[in-house]
Amino acid sequence: MADNLIQKKGESTWYVRLAVPIDVRKAMGGKTVLIQSLKTGLRSEAMNRRLSILAGWQAAFKAARDRRTNRGDEWKEQTAASAQVFANIFRQLKTDVALGETKEVTHPDPAEIKELSQLVFDDSVNGRRRRAEADRVYAMQGLDGEIALYDLAQKMLLEMFGEVVTSVQELSSAEAIEMQEILIDPKAHKPKSPINKARLATFREHRQSRAIAAKTIDQQESKLQKLSDFLKTGERSLDFDAVSAWLDSLKLTSKTLTQYLLAGSVFWRWAMKHDARWREDFKDRANPFENHDLPQVRGKAKTDAQRKDFNLEEISKLHAAASTGGHTTLADLILLGTYTGARIEELCQLKVEHVIEPDGIKSFDIVDSKTAAGIRSVPIHPALSTLVDRLVEQSKDGYLVPSDSKNKYGIRSDALSKAFGRLKEAQGFGSQHVFHSIRKTVVTQLHRADVRSELIAELIGHETGTVTFDVYSQGATTAQKLEAISKLPSLQP
């Protein structure tokens, strides 16, 4: 019967026949075999007609399997939660009986009792067994009998609940056994984190396809993995309370916690849009990463926590320390930052080819920046002219600033940033002063030299926040920018 065709005894009509796999029999109404008449006595016609019917049956098998595959573990969590509720109710009832407490009893309608009795004590094997157990308990007298009655009621309730879940969820035999274990002991089910490795891998692929920076992807994935571990360790579901407890456990600043919440929200929005199973499991649920009240730093504490700029004398001190300490590259980098206001990685990404001359004015062409506004050209300050010529002449790899950084993200400033950290600490500066503080110094000096705010923003790579300048204006001329940058005072030796 390789072609799935049969003829019934005494009939000339052909039928198509297909055995139903065990794992989908419940979905197919408990049938073990599917048979349908092809309404023809010609084998050639039957061969053709059977194809669409077989395809339909196979599609039904696949749909049943997909429903189970995509069902996830939420049924286990619901079963465990219901079993715990039942256990709490009956525990209290038995306690009341043991303490001799009586409560007013509302007698149910006899018709309802009869209907329930027919359901619980039906003519099935389980129904007959439950009838025998009930008769045995009813024969008991006294307190032990009452408590035994409650035990029996709880057991029967759980059995009936289990049968309903098994039918509705179309559980396999193995799943039905697991469900019974959960009903007996709700703690037998250990909730798994929905933020699993497979989802994180798919999320990573999606982010990479959107050209998100590798470092950002890695950092957010690390945060999500920490949350996943927290959920598994504490056997928690993903909800607002769990996220709140997780944040409390991290003992981090509000600014850092905001980054953790951002990672969660980005993942949540992606999953709700692109993950069908997630969308089903968390339908009608609010984003658990929103509306958290993080500690707010105010007043003096907020001021003290902010990064501070260097004054010109302090920058001169740092430059001198780098020079006398033999850190020539670091000394050069300090000067480049002081006369451009550029970020440290922007400077380290500059190549010989990025020294350009628009309108005949030698400038830096900054093409690698963290923001769109950061893509800009900055005229070379007169105090840097000799330094830039030397860096161009000495370049061995095409970059102006030499670096042996092994950062996996290709960040060339990594080692130099750490070297600056050691240098400034040796000079008595704390965590509020970093290389980026030089950028703040430049903004302050340009402001004090009466340079227009929109021109300052253009020079250091910030948006002005206005449509007029950010959208419509083509920006200042190179000559205007040179005039502005030249107002930065020279460092005193």
Short mmCIF file of C-alpha atoms in Angstrom, two decimals:
data_model
loop_
_atom_site.label_atom_id
_atom_site.label_comp_id
_atom_site.label_asym_id
_atom_site.label_seq_id
_atom_site.Cartn_x
_atom_site.Cartn_y
_atom_site.Cartn_z
CA MET A 1 0.00 0.00 0.00
CA ALA A 2 2.92 2.29 -0.79
CA ASP A 3 0.60 4.44 -2.90
CA ASN A 4 -1.94 4.71 -0.04
CA LEU A 5 -4.74 3.27 -2.19
CA ILE A 6 -7.13 0.51 -1.06
CA GLN A 7 -10.36 -1.11 -2.19
CA LYS A 8 -12.86 -2.37 0.31
CA LYS A 9 -14.00 -5.94 -0.02
CA GLY A 10 -16.72 -6.27 -2.62
CA GLU A 11 -16.29 -2.66 -3.88
CA SER A 12 -14.70 -1.31 -7.03
CA THR A 13 -14.27 2.23 -5.64
CA TRP A 14 -10.79 3.28 -4.63
CA TYR A 15 -10.05 4.82 -1.23
CA VAL A 16 -7.02 6.74 0.03
CA ARG A 17 -5.73 5.57 3.41
CA LEU A 18 -3.12 7.02 5.75
CA ALA A 19 -2.03 5.93 9.23
CA VAL A 20 -2.09 8.72 11.83
CA PRO A 21 1.19 9.11 13.75
CA ILE A 22 0.84 8.59 17.49
CA ASP A 23 1.97 12.10 18.37
CA VAL A 24 -0.88 13.77 16.46
CA ARG A 25 -3.75 11.34 17.10
CA LYS A 26 -5.37 13.58 19.71
CA ALA A 27 -5.40 16.46 17.26
CA MET A 28 -7.04 14.18 14.67
CA GLY A 29 -9.90 13.24 16.99
CA GLY A 30 -8.22 10.10 18.34
CA LYS A 31 -8.22 8.39 14.96
CA THR A 32 -5.47 5.90 14.16
CA VAL A 33 -6.23 5.78 10.44
CA LEU A 34 -7.72 8.26 7.98
CA ILE A 35 -9.72 6.90 5.04
CA GLN A 36 -11.57 8.79 2.31
CA SER A 37 -13.36 7.68 -0.83
CA LEU A 38 -11.90 8.89 -4.12
CA LYS A 39 -15.22 8.23 -5.90
CA THR A 40 -13.68 6.46 -8.84
CA GLY A 41 -13.09 2.90 -9.90
CA LEU A 42 -10.23 3.86 -12.20
CA ARG A 43 -6.85 3.43 -10.59
CA SER A 44 -5.23 6.11 -12.79
CA GLU A 45 -7.79 8.70 -11.63
CA ALA A 46 -7.45 7.55 -8.03
CA MET A 47 -3.67 8.05 -8.19
CA ASN A 48 -4.20 11.71 -9.09
CA ARG A 49 -7.12 12.41 -6.74
CA ARG A 50 -5.34 11.01 -3.70
CA LEU A 51 -2.52 13.58 -3.90
CA SER A 52 -4.48 16.63 -2.70
CA ILE A 53 -6.11 14.64 0.10
CA LEU A 54 -2.77 13.25 1.32
CA ALA A 55 -1.29 16.73 1.16
CA GLY A 56 -4.17 18.05 3.28
CA TRP A 57 -3.72 15.34 5.89
CA GLN A 58 0.04 15.89 6.06
CA ALA A 59 -0.57 19.63 6.46
CA ALA A 60 -2.94 18.88 9.35
CA PHE A 61 -0.26 16.68 11.00
CA LYS A 62 2.28 19.46 10.60
CA ALA A 63 -0.11 22.07 12.00
CA ALA A 64 -0.72 19.90 15.06
CA ARG A 65 3.02 19.48 15.62
CA ASP A 66 3.62 23.19 15.11
CA ARG A 67 1.00 24.02 17.73
CA ARG A 68 2.86 21.89 20.24
CA THR A 69 6.26 23.20 19.21
CA ASN A 70 5.14 26.81 19.44
CA ARG A 71 3.15 26.24 22.60
CA GLY A 72 6.18 26.86 24.79
CA ASP A 73 6.21 26.18 28.54
CA GLU A 74 3.47 28.57 29.58
CA TRP A 75 1.08 25.65 30.18
CA LYS A 76 3.53 24.33 32.78
CA GLU A 77 3.61 27.67 34.59
CA GLN A 78 -0.20 27.88 34.53
CA THR A 79 -0.48 24.30 35.80
CA ALA A 80 1.99 24.97 38.63
CA ALA A 81 0.20 28.19 39.59
CA SER A 82 -3.23 26.48 39.62
CA ALA A 83 -1.92 23.52 41.61
CA GLN A 84 -0.47 25.90 44.20
CA VAL A 85 -3.80 27.72 44.52
CA PHE A 86 -5.63 24.42 45.01
CA ALA A 87 -3.06 23.31 47.59
CA ASN A 88 -3.42 26.55 49.57
CA ILE A 89 -7.24 26.31 49.60
CA PHE A 90 -7.35 22.72 50.81
CA ARG A 91 -4.56 23.28 53.32
CA GLN A 92 -6.65 26.02 54.92
CA LEU A 93 -9.78 23.85 54.88
CA LYS A 94 -8.01 20.99 56.63
CA THR A 95 -6.50 23.40 59.16
CA ASP A 96 -9.95 24.74 59.98
CA VAL A 97 -11.25 21.21 60.51
CA ALA A 98 -8.31 20.28 62.75
CA LEU A 99 -8.88 23.41 64.85
CA GLY A 100 -12.59 22.71 65.10
CA GLU A 101 -13.57 25.90 63.33
CA THR A 102 -16.93 25.77 61.62
CA LYS A 103 -18.07 27.94 58.79
CA GLU A 104 -21.47 28.57 57.33
CA VAL A 105 -22.05 26.11 54.52
CA THR A 106 -23.97 27.00 51.39
CA HIS A 107 -25.65 23.86 50.05
CA PRO A 108 -25.37 23.58 46.25
CA ASP A 109 -28.26 22.75 43.93
CA PRO A 110 -28.90 18.95 43.87
CA ALA A 111 -29.02 19.08 40.08
CA GLU A 112 -25.53 20.60 39.99
CA ILE A 113 -24.28 17.91 42.38
CA LYS A 114 -25.70 15.20 40.14
CA GLU A 115 -24.13 16.73 37.04
CA LEU A 116 -20.74 17.03 38.76
CA SER A 117 -21.01 13.47 40.08
CA GLN A 118 -21.67 12.14 36.59
CA LEU A 119 -18.61 13.98 35.33
CA VAL A 120 -16.26 12.82 38.09
CA PHE A 121 -17.61 9.29 38.45
CA ASP A 122 -18.19 8.46 34.79
CA ASP A 123 -17.95 4.92 33.39
CA SER A 124 -14.29 5.27 32.44
CA VAL A 125 -11.50 3.40 34.22
CA ASN A 126 -10.57 6.59 36.10
CA GLY A 127 -14.23 7.29 36.92
CA ARG A 128 -14.75 3.85 38.45
CA ARG A 129 -11.52 4.14 40.41
CA ARG A 130 -12.58 7.55 41.78
CA ARG A 131 -15.97 6.05 42.77
CA ALA A 132 -14.25 3.28 44.75
CA GLU A 133 -11.97 5.77 46.51
CA ALA A 134 -14.90 7.98 47.40
CA ASP A 135 -16.88 5.06 48.86
CA ARG A 136 -13.90 4.11 50.99
CA VAL A 137 -13.54 7.66 52.34
CA TYR A 138 -17.26 8.07 53.02
CA ALA A 139 -17.08 4.95 55.21
CA MET A 140 -14.55 6.63 57.50
CA GLN A 141 -15.79 8.39 60.65
CA GLY A 142 -14.67 11.40 62.68
CA LEU A 143 -11.96 13.98 62.12
CA ASP A 144 -9.78 11.60 60.10
CA GLY A 145 -12.69 11.00 57.78
CA GLU A 146 -13.29 14.72 57.20
CA ILE A 147 -9.64 15.41 56.44
CA ALA A 148 -9.49 12.34 54.18
CA LEU A 149 -12.54 13.71 52.36
CA TYR A 150 -10.73 16.97 51.66
CA ASP A 151 -7.65 15.05 50.52
CA LEU A 152 -9.83 13.07 48.13
CA ALA A 153 -11.55 16.21 46.86
CA GLN A 154 -8.19 17.86 46.19
CA LYS A 155 -6.88 14.77 44.42
CA MET A 156 -9.97 14.49 42.23
CA LEU A 157 -9.92 18.19 41.41
CA LEU A 158 -6.31 17.96 40.30
CA GLU A 159 -7.04 14.88 38.22
CA MET A 160 -9.92 16.56 36.44
CA PHE A 161 -7.88 19.70 35.91
CA GLY A 162 -5.08 17.58 34.48
CA GLU A 163 -7.39 15.80 32.07
CA VAL A 164 -8.74 19.11 30.81
CA VAL A 165 -5.25 20.56 30.31
CA THR A 166 -4.10 17.38 28.56
CA SER A 167 -7.03 17.59 26.15
CA VAL A 168 -6.92 21.33 25.48
CA GLN A 169 -3.14 21.51 25.10
CA GLU A 170 -3.00 18.19 23.19
CA LEU A 171 -0.20 16.99 25.45
CA SER A 172 1.90 14.00 24.50
CA SER A 173 2.14 11.04 26.87
CA ALA A 174 5.45 12.31 28.23
CA GLU A 175 4.04 15.81 28.72
CA ALA A 176 0.95 14.42 30.47
CA ILE A 177 3.21 12.59 32.94
CA GLU A 178 5.21 15.77 33.51
CA MET A 179 1.98 17.69 34.10
CA GLN A 180 0.85 15.17 36.73
CA GLU A 181 4.19 15.60 38.52
CA ILE A 182 3.66 19.38 38.55
CA LEU A 183 0.12 18.97 39.92
CA ILE A 184 1.41 16.80 42.75
CA ASP A 185 4.31 19.16 43.48
CA PRO A 186 4.05 22.65 41.89
CA LYS A 187 7.73 23.23 42.67
CA ALA A 188 8.63 20.38 40.31
CA HIS A 189 8.38 22.92 37.50
CA LYS A 190 11.39 25.18 37.38
CA PRO A 191 10.51 28.21 35.23
CA LYS A 192 12.94 28.72 32.38
CA SER A 193 13.98 32.15 31.27
CA PRO A 194 12.26 33.15 28.02
CA ILE A 195 15.45 35.05 27.19
CA ASN A 196 17.25 31.93 26.00
CA LYS A 197 20.32 31.36 23.82
CA ALA A 198 18.30 30.73 20.67
CA ARG A 199 16.38 33.99 21.02
CA LEU A 200 19.54 35.94 21.83
CA ALA A 201 21.23 34.50 18.74
CA THR A 202 18.30 35.52 16.52
CA PHE A 203 18.20 38.94 18.18
CA ARG A 204 21.93 39.35 17.46
CA GLU A 205 21.43 38.48 13.78
CA HIS A 206 18.63 41.04 13.53
CA ARG A 207 20.75 43.77 15.13
CA GLN A 208 23.71 42.96 12.89
CA SER A 209 21.47 43.23 9.83
CA ARG A 210 20.61 46.75 11.00
CA ALA A 211 24.33 47.66 11.15
CA ILE A 212 24.29 48.20 14.92
CA ALA A 213 27.81 48.53 16.33
CA ALA A 214 29.29 45.21 17.47
CA LYS A 215 30.22 46.67 20.85
CA THR A 216 26.65 47.83 21.44
CA ILE A 217 25.29 44.41 20.50
CA ASP A 218 27.72 42.64 22.83
CA GLN A 219 27.02 44.98 25.73
CA GLN A 220 23.25 44.65 25.43
CA GLU A 221 23.44 40.88 25.05
CA SER A 222 25.58 40.71 28.19
CA LYS A 223 22.95 42.65 30.12
CA LEU A 224 20.15 40.42 28.83
CA GLN A 225 22.11 37.29 29.77
CA LYS A 226 22.48 38.63 33.31
CA LEU A 227 18.72 39.10 33.50
CA SER A 228 18.14 35.60 32.14
CA ASP A 229 20.46 34.12 34.79
CA PHE A 230 18.63 36.10 37.48
CA LEU A 231 15.26 34.76 36.34
CA LYS A 232 16.48 31.14 36.26
CA THR A 233 18.26 31.33 39.61
CA GLY A 234 15.25 32.83 41.36
CA GLU A 235 12.74 30.74 39.37
CA ARG A 236 10.96 33.95 38.40
CA SER A 237 8.72 34.82 35.48
CA LEU A 238 9.58 37.82 33.34
CA ASP A 239 7.42 40.64 34.70
CA PHE A 240 7.73 44.12 36.18
CA ASP A 241 8.40 42.87 39.72
CA ALA A 242 11.16 40.52 38.53
CA VAL A 243 12.86 43.29 36.56
CA SER A 244 12.57 45.63 39.56
CA ALA A 245 14.15 43.03 41.85
CA TRP A 246 16.90 42.45 39.30
CA LEU A 247 17.72 46.15 39.13
CA ASP A 248 17.90 46.32 42.94
CA SER A 249 20.32 43.39 42.97
CA LEU A 250 22.76 45.10 40.59
CA LYS A 251 23.69 47.95 43.00
CA LEU A 252 24.54 50.30 40.12
CA THR A 253 24.03 53.99 39.44
CA SER A 254 20.78 55.21 37.92
CA LYS A 255 22.61 56.12 34.72
CA THR A 256 23.93 52.58 34.33
CA LEU A 257 20.60 51.01 35.26
CA THR A 258 18.99 53.07 32.51
CA GLN A 259 21.26 51.29 30.03
CA TYR A 260 20.10 47.92 31.40
CA LEU A 261 16.46 48.94 30.96
CA LEU A 262 17.19 50.16 27.45
CA ALA A 263 18.70 46.79 26.51
CA GLY A 264 15.60 45.05 27.88
CA SER A 265 13.18 47.34 26.07
CA VAL A 266 14.99 46.96 22.75
CA PHE A 267 14.84 43.17 23.11
CA TRP A 268 11.17 43.24 24.20
CA ARG A 269 10.10 45.35 21.21
CA TRP A 270 12.05 43.11 18.83
CA ALA A 271 10.52 39.92 20.30
CA MET A 272 6.96 41.30 20.23
CA LYS A 273 7.40 42.15 16.55
CA HIS A 274 9.46 39.27 15.21
CA ASP A 275 8.96 36.28 17.56
CA ALA A 276 5.53 34.65 17.18
CA ARG A 277 5.91 32.45 20.27
CA TRP A 278 6.94 35.42 22.41
CA ARG A 279 4.05 37.47 21.07
CA GLU A 280 1.62 34.72 22.05
CA ASP A 281 3.16 34.13 25.50
CA PHE A 282 3.23 37.82 26.41
CA LYS A 283 0.13 39.10 24.66
CA ASP A 284 -1.78 41.72 26.63
CA ARG A 285 1.23 42.22 28.91
CA ALA A 286 2.91 45.58 29.40
CA ASN A 287 6.60 46.05 28.69
CA PRO A 288 8.20 45.13 32.07
CA PHE A 289 11.17 47.39 31.37
CA GLU A 290 9.14 50.60 31.41
CA ASN A 291 8.01 52.93 34.23
CA HIS A 292 10.68 52.00 36.77
CA ASP A 293 11.50 54.71 39.31
CA LEU A 294 15.27 54.84 39.50
CA PRO A 295 17.04 56.76 42.27
CA GLN A 296 17.58 60.37 41.25
CA VAL A 297 20.80 62.19 42.07
CA ARG A 298 20.12 65.85 42.82
CA GLY A 299 21.79 69.00 44.02
CA LYS A 300 25.39 68.86 45.15
CA ALA A 301 25.60 65.08 44.78
CA LYS A 302 24.62 65.39 41.11
CA THR A 303 27.15 68.15 40.53
CA ASP A 304 29.88 66.17 42.25
CA ALA A 305 29.14 63.11 40.10
CA GLN A 306 29.45 64.97 36.79
CA ARG A 307 32.64 64.95 34.79
CA LYS A 308 34.64 68.14 34.98
CA ASP A 309 36.74 69.98 32.43
CA PHE A 310 40.42 70.79 32.78
CA ASN A 311 41.66 74.35 32.86
CA LEU A 312 44.47 75.31 30.50
CA GLU A 313 47.13 75.09 33.21
CA GLU A 314 46.07 71.55 34.07
CA ILE A 315 46.22 70.47 30.42
CA SER A 316 49.73 71.99 30.18
CA LYS A 317 50.67 70.01 33.28
CA LEU A 318 49.40 66.76 31.79
CA HIS A 319 51.14 67.41 28.46
CA ALA A 320 54.42 68.12 30.19
CA ALA A 321 54.12 64.96 32.31
CA ALA A 322 53.48 62.85 29.21
CA SER A 323 56.45 64.42 27.37
CA THR A 324 58.96 64.09 30.19
CA GLY A 325 57.72 60.56 30.90
CA GLY A 326 58.54 59.46 27.37
CA HIS A 327 54.88 59.08 26.32
CA THR A 328 55.29 60.99 23.05
CA THR A 329 52.13 59.58 21.41
CA LEU A 330 50.04 60.47 24.47
CA ALA A 331 51.53 63.97 24.55
CA ASP A 332 50.65 64.42 20.86
CA LEU A 333 47.13 63.15 21.48
CA ILE A 334 46.62 65.67 24.30
CA LEU A 335 47.58 68.51 21.96
CA LEU A 336 45.33 67.23 19.18
CA GLY A 337 42.40 67.11 21.60
CA THR A 338 43.17 70.56 23.02
CA TYR A 339 43.10 72.27 19.61
CA THR A 340 40.23 70.36 17.97
CA GLY A 341 37.80 69.32 20.73
CA ALA A 342 37.58 65.93 18.99
CA ARG A 343 36.80 62.68 20.78
CA ILE A 344 39.78 60.41 21.47
CA GLU A 345 38.63 57.69 19.07
CA GLU A 346 37.93 60.26 16.34
CA LEU A 347 41.56 61.38 16.64
CA CYS A 348 42.90 57.83 16.66
CA GLN A 349 40.95 57.00 13.49
CA LEU A 350 42.46 59.90 11.54
CA LYS A 351 44.61 58.83 8.60
CA VAL A 352 47.11 60.68 6.46
CA GLU A 353 44.44 60.90 3.75
CA HIS A 354 42.19 62.73 6.23
CA VAL A 355 44.47 65.75 6.24
CA ILE A 356 42.72 67.73 3.50
CA GLU A 357 42.72 71.32 2.20
CA PRO A 358 39.18 72.56 1.45
CA ASP A 359 39.30 76.14 0.17
CA GLY A 360 43.09 75.93 0.53
CA ILE A 361 42.87 75.58 4.34
CA LYS A 362 44.50 72.52 5.89
CA SER A 363 41.89 70.62 7.90
CA PHE A 364 41.08 67.31 9.52
CA ASP A 365 38.39 65.32 7.71
CA ILE A 366 36.68 63.44 10.54
CA VAL A 367 34.78 60.62 8.84
CA ASP A 368 34.56 58.09 11.70
CA SER A 369 32.36 59.37 14.53
CA LYS A 370 29.75 57.98 16.94
CA THR A 371 27.07 60.35 15.59
CA ALA A 372 25.99 61.73 12.22
CA ALA A 373 26.74 65.27 13.43
CA GLY A 374 30.26 64.09 14.26
CA ILE A 375 31.09 63.68 10.57
CA ARG A 376 32.77 67.02 9.93
CA SER A 377 35.90 68.88 8.89
CA VAL A 378 37.88 70.88 11.46
CA PRO A 379 40.55 73.37 10.37
CA ILE A 380 43.97 72.64 11.84
CA HIS A 381 44.86 75.14 14.57
CA PRO A 382 48.13 77.02 13.87
CA ALA A 383 49.63 75.48 17.02
CA LEU A 384 49.22 72.01 15.48
CA SER A 385 50.78 72.70 12.09
CA THR A 386 54.26 71.36 12.89
CA LEU A 387 52.88 68.40 14.86
CA VAL A 388 50.58 67.31 12.02
CA ASP A 389 53.40 67.52 9.48
CA ARG A 390 55.53 65.27 11.69
CA LEU A 391 52.73 62.75 12.21
CA VAL A 392 52.10 62.58 8.45
CA GLU A 393 55.79 62.05 7.74
CA GLN A 394 56.28 59.40 10.45
CA SER A 395 53.12 57.40 9.77
CA LYS A 396 53.88 53.73 9.15
CA ASP A 397 50.37 52.33 8.79
CA GLY A 398 48.48 55.26 7.34
CA TYR A 399 47.21 56.49 10.71
CA LEU A 400 48.33 59.79 12.21
CA VAL A 401 48.30 58.50 15.80
CA PRO A 402 50.22 55.22 16.23
CA SER A 403 48.46 52.59 18.35
CA ASP A 404 49.09 48.95 19.23
CA SER A 405 45.61 48.47 20.73
CA LYS A 406 44.26 44.91 20.38
CA ASN A 407 40.64 45.88 21.05
CA LYS A 408 38.34 43.32 19.40
CA TYR A 409 36.02 46.04 18.15
CA GLY A 410 38.80 47.81 16.28
CA ILE A 411 38.83 50.71 18.75
CA ARG A 412 42.32 52.16 18.35
CA SER A 413 42.09 54.48 21.34
CA ASP A 414 41.59 51.75 23.94
CA ALA A 415 45.20 51.41 25.14
CA LEU A 416 45.85 55.17 24.86
CA SER A 417 42.73 55.97 26.87
CA LYS A 418 43.95 53.69 29.64
CA ALA A 419 47.40 55.26 29.48
CA PHE A 420 45.81 58.69 29.87
CA GLY A 421 43.89 57.37 32.86
CA ARG A 422 47.13 56.32 34.57
CA LEU A 423 48.76 59.64 33.68
CA LYS A 424 45.99 61.85 35.08
CA GLU A 425 45.74 59.76 38.26
CA ALA A 426 49.50 60.17 38.78
CA GLN A 427 48.92 63.93 38.52
CA GLY A 428 46.23 63.84 41.21
CA PHE A 429 43.07 63.80 39.08
CA GLY A 430 40.17 61.52 39.98
CA SER A 431 37.33 59.80 38.16
CA GLN A 432 35.62 63.07 37.24
CA HIS A 433 38.48 63.91 34.88
CA VAL A 434 38.93 61.84 31.71
CA PHE A 435 40.26 62.53 28.21
CA HIS A 436 36.74 63.64 27.26
CA SER A 437 37.18 66.46 29.80
CA ILE A 438 39.50 68.16 27.28
CA ARG A 439 36.54 68.35 24.91
CA LYS A 440 34.61 70.25 27.57
CA THR A 441 37.56 72.60 27.97
CA VAL A 442 37.51 73.39 24.24
CA VAL A 443 33.79 74.21 24.30
CA THR A 444 34.33 76.51 27.29
CA GLN A 445 37.22 78.33 25.61
CA LEU A 446 35.31 78.82 22.35
CA HIS A 447 32.31 80.12 24.27
CA ARG A 448 34.47 82.59 26.17
CA ALA A 449 35.99 83.75 22.88
CA ASP A 450 32.47 84.77 21.73
CA VAL A 451 32.22 82.07 19.05
CA ARG A 452 28.59 81.54 18.03
CA SER A 453 26.97 78.50 19.68
CA GLU A 454 25.93 76.90 16.38
CA LEU A 455 29.50 77.21 15.10
CA ILE A 456 30.85 75.63 18.30
CA ALA A 457 28.43 72.72 17.78
CA GLU A 458 29.59 72.34 14.18
CA LEU A 459 33.26 72.28 15.18
CA ILE A 460 32.92 69.64 17.91
CA GLY A 461 30.27 67.54 16.14
CA HIS A 462 27.04 68.26 17.99
CA GLU A 463 23.57 69.00 16.67
CA THR A 464 22.22 72.42 17.58
CA GLY A 465 18.73 71.07 18.25
CA THR A 466 17.17 73.50 15.78
CA VAL A 467 15.71 72.70 12.37
CA THR A 468 17.18 75.91 10.96
CA PHE A 469 20.80 74.88 11.48
CA ASP A 470 20.58 71.08 11.63
CA VAL A 471 18.41 70.63 8.54
CA TYR A 472 18.53 73.71 6.35
CA SER A 473 21.98 75.24 6.87
CA GLN A 474 24.98 73.95 4.92
CA GLY A 475 27.22 75.13 7.73
CA ALA A 476 29.97 77.69 8.10
CA THR A 477 32.71 78.17 5.53
CA THR A 478 36.13 76.68 6.16
CA ALA A 479 37.48 80.21 6.65
CA GLN A 480 34.84 80.93 9.31
CA LYS A 481 35.70 77.72 11.10
CA LEU A 482 39.43 78.47 10.96
CA GLU A 483 38.83 81.89 12.44
CA ALA A 484 36.85 80.32 15.27
CA ILE A 485 39.23 77.45 16.04
CA SER A 486 42.19 79.84 15.99
CA LYS A 487 40.67 81.62 19.01
CA LEU A 488 41.59 78.64 21.18
CA PRO A 489 44.52 79.91 23.33
CA SER A 490 47.90 78.24 23.03
CA LEU A 491 49.13 76.19 25.97
CA GLN A 492 51.88 77.70 28.03
CA PRO A 493 54.98 75.52 28.57
#
